[in-house]
mmCIF file of C-alpha atoms in Angstrom:
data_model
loop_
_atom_site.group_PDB
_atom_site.id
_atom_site.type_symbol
_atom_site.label_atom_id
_atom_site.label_comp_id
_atom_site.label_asym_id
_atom_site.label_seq_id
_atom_site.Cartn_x
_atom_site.Cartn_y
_atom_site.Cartn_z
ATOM 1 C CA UNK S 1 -22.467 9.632 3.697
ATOM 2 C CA UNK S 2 -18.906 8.983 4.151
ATOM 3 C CA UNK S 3 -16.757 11.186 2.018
ATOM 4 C CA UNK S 4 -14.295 9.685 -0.365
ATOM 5 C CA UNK S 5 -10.916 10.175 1.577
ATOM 6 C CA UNK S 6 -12.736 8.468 4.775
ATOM 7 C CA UNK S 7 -13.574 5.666 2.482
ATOM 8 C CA UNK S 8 -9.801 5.878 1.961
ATOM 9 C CA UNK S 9 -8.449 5.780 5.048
ATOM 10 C CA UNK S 10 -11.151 3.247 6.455
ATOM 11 C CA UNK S 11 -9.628 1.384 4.003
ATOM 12 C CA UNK S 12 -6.056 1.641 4.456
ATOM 13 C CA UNK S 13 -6.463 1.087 8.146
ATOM 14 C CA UNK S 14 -8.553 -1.853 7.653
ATOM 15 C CA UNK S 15 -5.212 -3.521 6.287
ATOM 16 C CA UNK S 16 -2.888 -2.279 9.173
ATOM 17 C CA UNK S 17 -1.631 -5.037 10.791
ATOM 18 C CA UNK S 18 -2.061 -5.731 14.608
ATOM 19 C CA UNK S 19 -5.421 -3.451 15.250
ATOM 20 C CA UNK S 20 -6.289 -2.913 18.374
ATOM 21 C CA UNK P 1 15.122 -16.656 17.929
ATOM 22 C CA UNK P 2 12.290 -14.499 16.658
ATOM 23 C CA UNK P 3 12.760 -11.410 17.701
ATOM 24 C CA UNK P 4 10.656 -8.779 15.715
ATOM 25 C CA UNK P 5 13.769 -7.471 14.364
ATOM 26 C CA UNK P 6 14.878 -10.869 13.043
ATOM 27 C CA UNK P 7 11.451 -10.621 11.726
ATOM 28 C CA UNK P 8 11.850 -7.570 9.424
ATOM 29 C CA UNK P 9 15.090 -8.750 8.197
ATOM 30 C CA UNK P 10 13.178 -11.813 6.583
ATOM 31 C CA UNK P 11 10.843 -9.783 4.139
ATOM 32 C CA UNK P 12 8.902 -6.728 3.445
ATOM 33 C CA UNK P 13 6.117 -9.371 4.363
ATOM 34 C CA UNK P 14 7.146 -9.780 7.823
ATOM 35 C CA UNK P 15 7.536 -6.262 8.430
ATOM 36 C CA UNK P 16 4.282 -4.838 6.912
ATOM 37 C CA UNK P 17 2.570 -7.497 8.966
ATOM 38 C CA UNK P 18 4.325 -6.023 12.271
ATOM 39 C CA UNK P 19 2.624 -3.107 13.875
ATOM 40 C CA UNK P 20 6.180 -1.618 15.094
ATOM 41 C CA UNK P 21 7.740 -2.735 11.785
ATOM 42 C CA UNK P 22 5.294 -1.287 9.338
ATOM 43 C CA UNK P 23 5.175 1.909 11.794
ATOM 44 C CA UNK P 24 8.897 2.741 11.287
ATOM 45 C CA UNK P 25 9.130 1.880 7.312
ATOM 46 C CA UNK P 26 5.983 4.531 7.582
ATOM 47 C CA UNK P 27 8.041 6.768 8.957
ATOM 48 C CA UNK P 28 11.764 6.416 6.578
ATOM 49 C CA UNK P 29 9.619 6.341 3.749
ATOM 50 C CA UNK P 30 7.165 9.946 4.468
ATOM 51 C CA UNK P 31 11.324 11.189 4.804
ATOM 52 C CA UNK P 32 12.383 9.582 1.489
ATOM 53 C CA UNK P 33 8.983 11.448 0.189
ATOM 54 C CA UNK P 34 7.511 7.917 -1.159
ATOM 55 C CA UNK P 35 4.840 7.070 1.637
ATOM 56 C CA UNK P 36 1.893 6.635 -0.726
ATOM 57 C CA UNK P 37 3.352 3.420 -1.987
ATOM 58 C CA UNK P 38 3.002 1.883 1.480
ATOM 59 C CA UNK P 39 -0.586 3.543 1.698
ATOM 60 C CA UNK P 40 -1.489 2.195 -1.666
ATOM 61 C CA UNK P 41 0.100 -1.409 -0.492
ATOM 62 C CA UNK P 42 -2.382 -0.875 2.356
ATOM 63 C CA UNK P 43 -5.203 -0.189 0.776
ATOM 64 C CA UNK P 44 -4.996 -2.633 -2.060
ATOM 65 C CA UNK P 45 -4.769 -5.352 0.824
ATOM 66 C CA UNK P 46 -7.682 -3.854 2.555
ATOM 67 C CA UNK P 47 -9.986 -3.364 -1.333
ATOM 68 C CA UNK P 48 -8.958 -7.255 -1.279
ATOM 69 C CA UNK P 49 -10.843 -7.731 1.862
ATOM 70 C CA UNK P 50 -14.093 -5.575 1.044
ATOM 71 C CA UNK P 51 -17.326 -7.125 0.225
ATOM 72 C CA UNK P 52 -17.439 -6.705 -3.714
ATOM 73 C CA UNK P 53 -21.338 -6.352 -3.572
ATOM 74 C CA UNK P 54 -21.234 -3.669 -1.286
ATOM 75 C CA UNK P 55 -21.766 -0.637 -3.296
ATOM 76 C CA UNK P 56 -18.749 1.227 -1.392
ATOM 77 C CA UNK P 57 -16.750 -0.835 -3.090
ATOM 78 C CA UNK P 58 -16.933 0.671 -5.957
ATOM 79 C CA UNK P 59 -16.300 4.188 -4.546
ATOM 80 C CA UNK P 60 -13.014 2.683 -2.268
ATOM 81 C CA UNK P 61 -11.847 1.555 -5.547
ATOM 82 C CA UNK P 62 -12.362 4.915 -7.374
ATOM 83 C CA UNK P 63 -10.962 6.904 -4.364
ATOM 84 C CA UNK P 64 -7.575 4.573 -4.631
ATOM 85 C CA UNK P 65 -7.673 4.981 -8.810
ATOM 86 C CA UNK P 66 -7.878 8.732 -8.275
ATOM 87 C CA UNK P 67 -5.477 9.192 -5.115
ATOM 88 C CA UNK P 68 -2.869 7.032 -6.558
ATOM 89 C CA UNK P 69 -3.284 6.025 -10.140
ATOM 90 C CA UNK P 70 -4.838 9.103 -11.828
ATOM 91 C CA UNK P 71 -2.280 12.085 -11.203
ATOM 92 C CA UNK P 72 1.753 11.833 -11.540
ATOM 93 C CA UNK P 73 2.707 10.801 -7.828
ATOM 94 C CA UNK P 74 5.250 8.289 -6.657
ATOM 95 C CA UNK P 75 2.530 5.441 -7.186
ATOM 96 C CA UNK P 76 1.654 6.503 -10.364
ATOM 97 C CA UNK P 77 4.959 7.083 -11.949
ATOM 98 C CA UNK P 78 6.129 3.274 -11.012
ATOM 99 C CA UNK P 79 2.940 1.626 -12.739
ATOM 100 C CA UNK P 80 3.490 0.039 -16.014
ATOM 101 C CA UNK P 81 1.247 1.624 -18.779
ATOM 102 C CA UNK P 82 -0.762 -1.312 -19.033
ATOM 103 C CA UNK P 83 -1.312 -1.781 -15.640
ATOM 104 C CA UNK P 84 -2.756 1.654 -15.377
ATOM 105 C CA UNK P 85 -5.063 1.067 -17.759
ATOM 106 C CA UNK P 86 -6.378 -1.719 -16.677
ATOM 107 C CA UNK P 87 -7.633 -0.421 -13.584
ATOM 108 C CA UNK P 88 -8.781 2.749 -15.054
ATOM 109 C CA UNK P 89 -10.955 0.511 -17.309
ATOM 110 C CA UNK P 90 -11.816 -1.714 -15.096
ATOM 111 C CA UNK P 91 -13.594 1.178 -13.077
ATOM 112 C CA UNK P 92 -15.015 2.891 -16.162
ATOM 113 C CA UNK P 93 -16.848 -0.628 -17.310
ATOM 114 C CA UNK P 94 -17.686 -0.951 -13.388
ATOM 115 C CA UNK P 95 -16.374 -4.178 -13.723
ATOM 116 C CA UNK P 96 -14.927 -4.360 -9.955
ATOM 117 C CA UNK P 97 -13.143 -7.423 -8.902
ATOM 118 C CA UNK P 98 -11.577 -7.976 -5.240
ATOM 119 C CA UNK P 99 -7.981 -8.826 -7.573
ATOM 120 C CA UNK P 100 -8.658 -5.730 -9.963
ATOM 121 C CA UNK P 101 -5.469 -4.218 -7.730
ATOM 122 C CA UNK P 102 -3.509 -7.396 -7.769
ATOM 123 C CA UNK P 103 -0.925 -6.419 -10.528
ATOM 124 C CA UNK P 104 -0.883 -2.781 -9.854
ATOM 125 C CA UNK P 105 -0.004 -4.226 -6.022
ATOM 126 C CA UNK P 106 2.307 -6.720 -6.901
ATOM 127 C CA UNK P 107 4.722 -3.539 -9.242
ATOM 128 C CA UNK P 108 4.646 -1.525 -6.012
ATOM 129 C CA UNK P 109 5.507 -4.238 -4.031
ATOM 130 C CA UNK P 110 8.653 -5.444 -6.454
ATOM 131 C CA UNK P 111 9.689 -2.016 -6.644
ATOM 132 C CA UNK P 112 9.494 -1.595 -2.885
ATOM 133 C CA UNK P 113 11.342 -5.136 -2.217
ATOM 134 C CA UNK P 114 14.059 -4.016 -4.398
ATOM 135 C CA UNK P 115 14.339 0.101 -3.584
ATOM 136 C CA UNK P 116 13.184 0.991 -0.561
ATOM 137 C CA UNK P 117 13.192 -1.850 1.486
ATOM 138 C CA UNK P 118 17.099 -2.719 1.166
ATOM 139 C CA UNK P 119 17.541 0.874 1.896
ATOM 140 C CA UNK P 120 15.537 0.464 5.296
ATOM 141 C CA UNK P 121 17.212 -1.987 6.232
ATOM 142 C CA UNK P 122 20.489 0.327 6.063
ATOM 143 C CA UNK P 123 18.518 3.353 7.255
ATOM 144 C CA UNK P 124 19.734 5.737 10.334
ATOM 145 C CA UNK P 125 15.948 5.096 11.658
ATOM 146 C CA UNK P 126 16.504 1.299 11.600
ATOM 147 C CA UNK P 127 19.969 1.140 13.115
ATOM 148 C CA UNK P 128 18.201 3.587 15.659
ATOM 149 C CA UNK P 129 15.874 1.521 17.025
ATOM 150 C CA UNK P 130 18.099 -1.453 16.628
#
């Protein structure tokens, strides 16, 4: 199970622009 | 015409949505010792794009409440009362919406249009790489 601050950052990098 | 530097001279839209831009507003604003209102731009935008019936959402949005809303930081301190407390019920009822960050976002986002953003534009690290 993921802990909370990877849920974070999954997050936040989710919404980074040009991924690649 | 459309250089990427014209680009972040337009808005703080143009240059969060440019990989180079958003990179180097990252970096004047971990010196001005505000980067977790970028982070918490970021993650509101990507909350916004989570599947509301997955049950992570849930725990995303608690782990942005706590990280951000919950203590004193930077984030924190430039939230309206109200707005605060709207999230922090909004989590305690579990009623979790993909626009439950919307106004919370949309503060940060004024205050960074109007503060930190003008000051970027000014910055050592953006004449620098101009």
């Amino acid at each position: 199970i993921d802990s909370e601050d990877d849920l974070l950052q999954e997050c936040i990098t989710s919404a980074m622009p040009n991924k690649k | 015409p459309d250089s990427p530097l014209a680009r972040w001279n337009k808005s703080l839209h143009s240059l969060l949505g440019d990989q180079d831009g958003a990179h180097l507003f990252r970096t004047f604003l971990e010196r001005e010792k505000c980067v977790d209102t970028l982070d918490f731009w970021f993650a509101c935008n990507g909350f916004r794009q989570m599947d509301i019936k997955d049950p992570k959402a849930l725990r995303v949005a608690k782990a942005i409440h706590k990280r951000y809303i919950e203590n004193c930081g930077v984030v924190s301190k430039q939230l309206k009362p109200p707005t605060k407390v709207f999230v922090r019920d909004s989590i305690k009822k579990q009623l979790i919406d993909s626009t439950m960050f919307d106004p919370a976002q949309a503060e940060i986002q004024l205050m960074m249009e109007d503060n930190a953003y003008q000051m970027f534009l000014t910055s050592d690290i953006y004449l620098e790489y101009v």
